[in-house]
mmCIF file with all atom_site columns, C-alpha atoms in Angstrom:
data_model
loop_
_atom_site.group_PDB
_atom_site.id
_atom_site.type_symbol
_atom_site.label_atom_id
_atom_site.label_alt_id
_atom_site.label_comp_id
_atom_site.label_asym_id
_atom_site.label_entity_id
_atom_site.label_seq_id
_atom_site.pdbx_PDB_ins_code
_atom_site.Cartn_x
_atom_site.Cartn_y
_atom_site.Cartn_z
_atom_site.occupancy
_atom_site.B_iso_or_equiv
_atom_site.pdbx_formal_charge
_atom_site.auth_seq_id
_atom_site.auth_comp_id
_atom_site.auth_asym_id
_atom_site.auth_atom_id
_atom_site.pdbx_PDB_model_num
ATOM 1  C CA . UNK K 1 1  ? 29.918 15.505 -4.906  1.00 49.00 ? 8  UNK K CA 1
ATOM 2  C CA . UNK K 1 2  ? 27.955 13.956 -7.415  1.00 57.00 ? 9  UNK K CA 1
ATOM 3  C CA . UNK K 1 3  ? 24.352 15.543 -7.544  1.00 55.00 ? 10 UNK K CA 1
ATOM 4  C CA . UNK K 1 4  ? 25.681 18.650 -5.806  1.00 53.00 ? 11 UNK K CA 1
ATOM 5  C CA . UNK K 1 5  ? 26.563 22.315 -7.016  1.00 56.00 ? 12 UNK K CA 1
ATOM 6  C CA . UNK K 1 6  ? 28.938 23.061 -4.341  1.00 62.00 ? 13 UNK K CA 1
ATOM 7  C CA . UNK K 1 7  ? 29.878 21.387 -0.772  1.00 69.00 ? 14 UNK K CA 1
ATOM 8  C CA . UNK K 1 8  ? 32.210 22.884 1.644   1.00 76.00 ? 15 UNK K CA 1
ATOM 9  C CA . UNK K 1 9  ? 32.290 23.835 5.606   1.00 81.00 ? 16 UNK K CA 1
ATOM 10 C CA . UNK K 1 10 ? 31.670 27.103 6.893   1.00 81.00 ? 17 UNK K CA 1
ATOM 11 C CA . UNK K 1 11 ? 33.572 27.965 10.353  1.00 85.00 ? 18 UNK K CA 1
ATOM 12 C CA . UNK K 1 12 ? 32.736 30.447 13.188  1.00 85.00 ? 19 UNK K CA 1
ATOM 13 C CA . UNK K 1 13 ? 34.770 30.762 16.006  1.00 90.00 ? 20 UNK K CA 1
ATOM 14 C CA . UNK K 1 14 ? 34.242 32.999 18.837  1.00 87.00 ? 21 UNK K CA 1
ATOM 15 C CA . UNK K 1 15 ? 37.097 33.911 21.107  1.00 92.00 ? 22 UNK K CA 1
ATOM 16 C CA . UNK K 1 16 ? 37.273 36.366 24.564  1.00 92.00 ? 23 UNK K CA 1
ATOM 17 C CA . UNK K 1 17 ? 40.055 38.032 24.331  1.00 92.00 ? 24 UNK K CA 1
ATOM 18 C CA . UNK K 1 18 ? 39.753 40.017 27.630  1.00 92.00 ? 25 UNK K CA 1
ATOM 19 C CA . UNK K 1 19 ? 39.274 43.051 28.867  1.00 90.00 ? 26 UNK K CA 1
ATOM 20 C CA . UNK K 1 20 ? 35.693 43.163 27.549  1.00 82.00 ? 27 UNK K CA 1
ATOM 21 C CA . UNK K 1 21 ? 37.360 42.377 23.088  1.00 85.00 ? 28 UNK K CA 1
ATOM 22 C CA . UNK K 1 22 ? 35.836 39.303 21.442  1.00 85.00 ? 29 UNK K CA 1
ATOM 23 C CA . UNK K 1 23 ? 37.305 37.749 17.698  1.00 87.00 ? 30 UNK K CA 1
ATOM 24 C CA . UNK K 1 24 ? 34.884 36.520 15.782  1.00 82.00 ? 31 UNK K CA 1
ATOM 25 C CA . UNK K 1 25 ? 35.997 34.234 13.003  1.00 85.00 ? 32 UNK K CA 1
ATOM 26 C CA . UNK K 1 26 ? 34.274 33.256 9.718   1.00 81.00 ? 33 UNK K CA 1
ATOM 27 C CA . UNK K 1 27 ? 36.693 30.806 7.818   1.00 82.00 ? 34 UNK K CA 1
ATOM 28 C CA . UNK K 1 28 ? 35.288 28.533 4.298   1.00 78.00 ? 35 UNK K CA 1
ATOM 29 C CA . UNK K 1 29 ? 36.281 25.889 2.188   1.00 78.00 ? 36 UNK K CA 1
ATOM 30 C CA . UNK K 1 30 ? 34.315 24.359 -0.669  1.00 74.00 ? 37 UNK K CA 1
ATOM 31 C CA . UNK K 1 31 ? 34.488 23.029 -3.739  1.00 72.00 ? 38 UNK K CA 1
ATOM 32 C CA . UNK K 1 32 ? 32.504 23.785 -6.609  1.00 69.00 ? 39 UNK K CA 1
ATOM 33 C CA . UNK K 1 33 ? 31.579 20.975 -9.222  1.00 64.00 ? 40 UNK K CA 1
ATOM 34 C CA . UNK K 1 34 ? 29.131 21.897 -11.951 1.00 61.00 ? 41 UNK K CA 1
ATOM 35 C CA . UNK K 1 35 ? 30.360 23.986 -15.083 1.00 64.00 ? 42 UNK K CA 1
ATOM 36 C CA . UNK K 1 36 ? 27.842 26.633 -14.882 1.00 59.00 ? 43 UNK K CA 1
ATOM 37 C CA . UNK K 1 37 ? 28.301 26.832 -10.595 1.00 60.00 ? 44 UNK K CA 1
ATOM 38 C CA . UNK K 1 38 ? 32.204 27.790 -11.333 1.00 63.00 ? 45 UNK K CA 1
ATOM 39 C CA . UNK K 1 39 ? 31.026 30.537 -13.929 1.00 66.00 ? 46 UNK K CA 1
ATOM 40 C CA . UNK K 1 40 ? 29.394 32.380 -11.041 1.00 63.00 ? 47 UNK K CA 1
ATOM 41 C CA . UNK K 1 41 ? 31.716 31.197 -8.247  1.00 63.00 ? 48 UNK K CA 1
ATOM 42 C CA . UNK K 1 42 ? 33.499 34.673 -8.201  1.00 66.00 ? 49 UNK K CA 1
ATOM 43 C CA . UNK K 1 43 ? 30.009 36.594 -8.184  1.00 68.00 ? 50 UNK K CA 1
ATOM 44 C CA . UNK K 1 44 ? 28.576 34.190 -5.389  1.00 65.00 ? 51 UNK K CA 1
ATOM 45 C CA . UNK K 1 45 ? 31.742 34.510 -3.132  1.00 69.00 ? 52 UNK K CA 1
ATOM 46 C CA . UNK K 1 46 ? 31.090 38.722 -3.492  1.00 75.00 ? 53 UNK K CA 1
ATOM 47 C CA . UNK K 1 47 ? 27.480 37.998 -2.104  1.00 73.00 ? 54 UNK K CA 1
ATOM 48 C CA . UNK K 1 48 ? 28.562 35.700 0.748   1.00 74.00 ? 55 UNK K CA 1
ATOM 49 C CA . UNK K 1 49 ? 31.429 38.003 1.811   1.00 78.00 ? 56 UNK K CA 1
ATOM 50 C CA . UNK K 1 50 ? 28.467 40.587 2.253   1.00 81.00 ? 57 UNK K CA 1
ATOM 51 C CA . UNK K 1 51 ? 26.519 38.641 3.970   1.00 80.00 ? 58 UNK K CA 1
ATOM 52 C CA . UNK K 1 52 ? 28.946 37.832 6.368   1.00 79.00 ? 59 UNK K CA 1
ATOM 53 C CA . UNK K 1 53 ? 29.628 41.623 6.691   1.00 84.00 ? 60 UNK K CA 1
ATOM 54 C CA . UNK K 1 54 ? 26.216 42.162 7.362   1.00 87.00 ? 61 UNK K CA 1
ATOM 55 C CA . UNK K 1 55 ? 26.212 38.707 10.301  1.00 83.00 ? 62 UNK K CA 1
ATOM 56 C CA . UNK K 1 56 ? 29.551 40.968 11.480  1.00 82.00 ? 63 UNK K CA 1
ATOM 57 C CA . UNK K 1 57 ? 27.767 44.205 12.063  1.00 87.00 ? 64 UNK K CA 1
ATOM 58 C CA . UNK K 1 58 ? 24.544 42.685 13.742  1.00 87.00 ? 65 UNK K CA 1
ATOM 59 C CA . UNK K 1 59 ? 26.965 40.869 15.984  1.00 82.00 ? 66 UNK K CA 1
ATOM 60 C CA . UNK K 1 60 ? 28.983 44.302 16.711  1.00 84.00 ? 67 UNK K CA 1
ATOM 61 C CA . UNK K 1 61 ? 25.533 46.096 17.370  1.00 88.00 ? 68 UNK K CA 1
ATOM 62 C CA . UNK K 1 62 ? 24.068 43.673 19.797  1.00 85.00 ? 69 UNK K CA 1
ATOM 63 C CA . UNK K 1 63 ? 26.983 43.608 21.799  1.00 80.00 ? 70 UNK K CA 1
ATOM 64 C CA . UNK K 1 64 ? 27.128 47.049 21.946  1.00 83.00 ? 71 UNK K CA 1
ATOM 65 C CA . UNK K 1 65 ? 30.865 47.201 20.474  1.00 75.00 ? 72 UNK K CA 1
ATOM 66 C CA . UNK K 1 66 ? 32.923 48.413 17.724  1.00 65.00 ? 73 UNK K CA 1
#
């Protein structure tokens, strides 16, 4: 990690589930090195849970699904 605020990986999985109902999964893991980076790591997760809310809903609207 050395030289790095944060590395990690960031899953998404995409699964038919039939009759016309798709899963779509986001899953994370990182780690977090720098003193100041952890002070905000609670605030940044908020941010990237929205954004992901926000990949979510584009993905529900352009497949025309709820």
């Amino acid at each position: 990690m050395e030289g790095h605020v944060e590395k990690g990986v960031i899953n998404f999985t995409l699964a038919d589930m039939g009759e016309g109902k798709i899963r779509f999964t986001i899953g994370s893991m990182s780690q977090v090195d720098q003193g100041l980076a952890k002070m905000f790591e609670g605030t940044a997760r908020d941010a990237q849970k929205a954004s992901w809310n926000e990949v979510l809903s584009n993905v529900v609207k352009y497949l025309g699904g709820e």
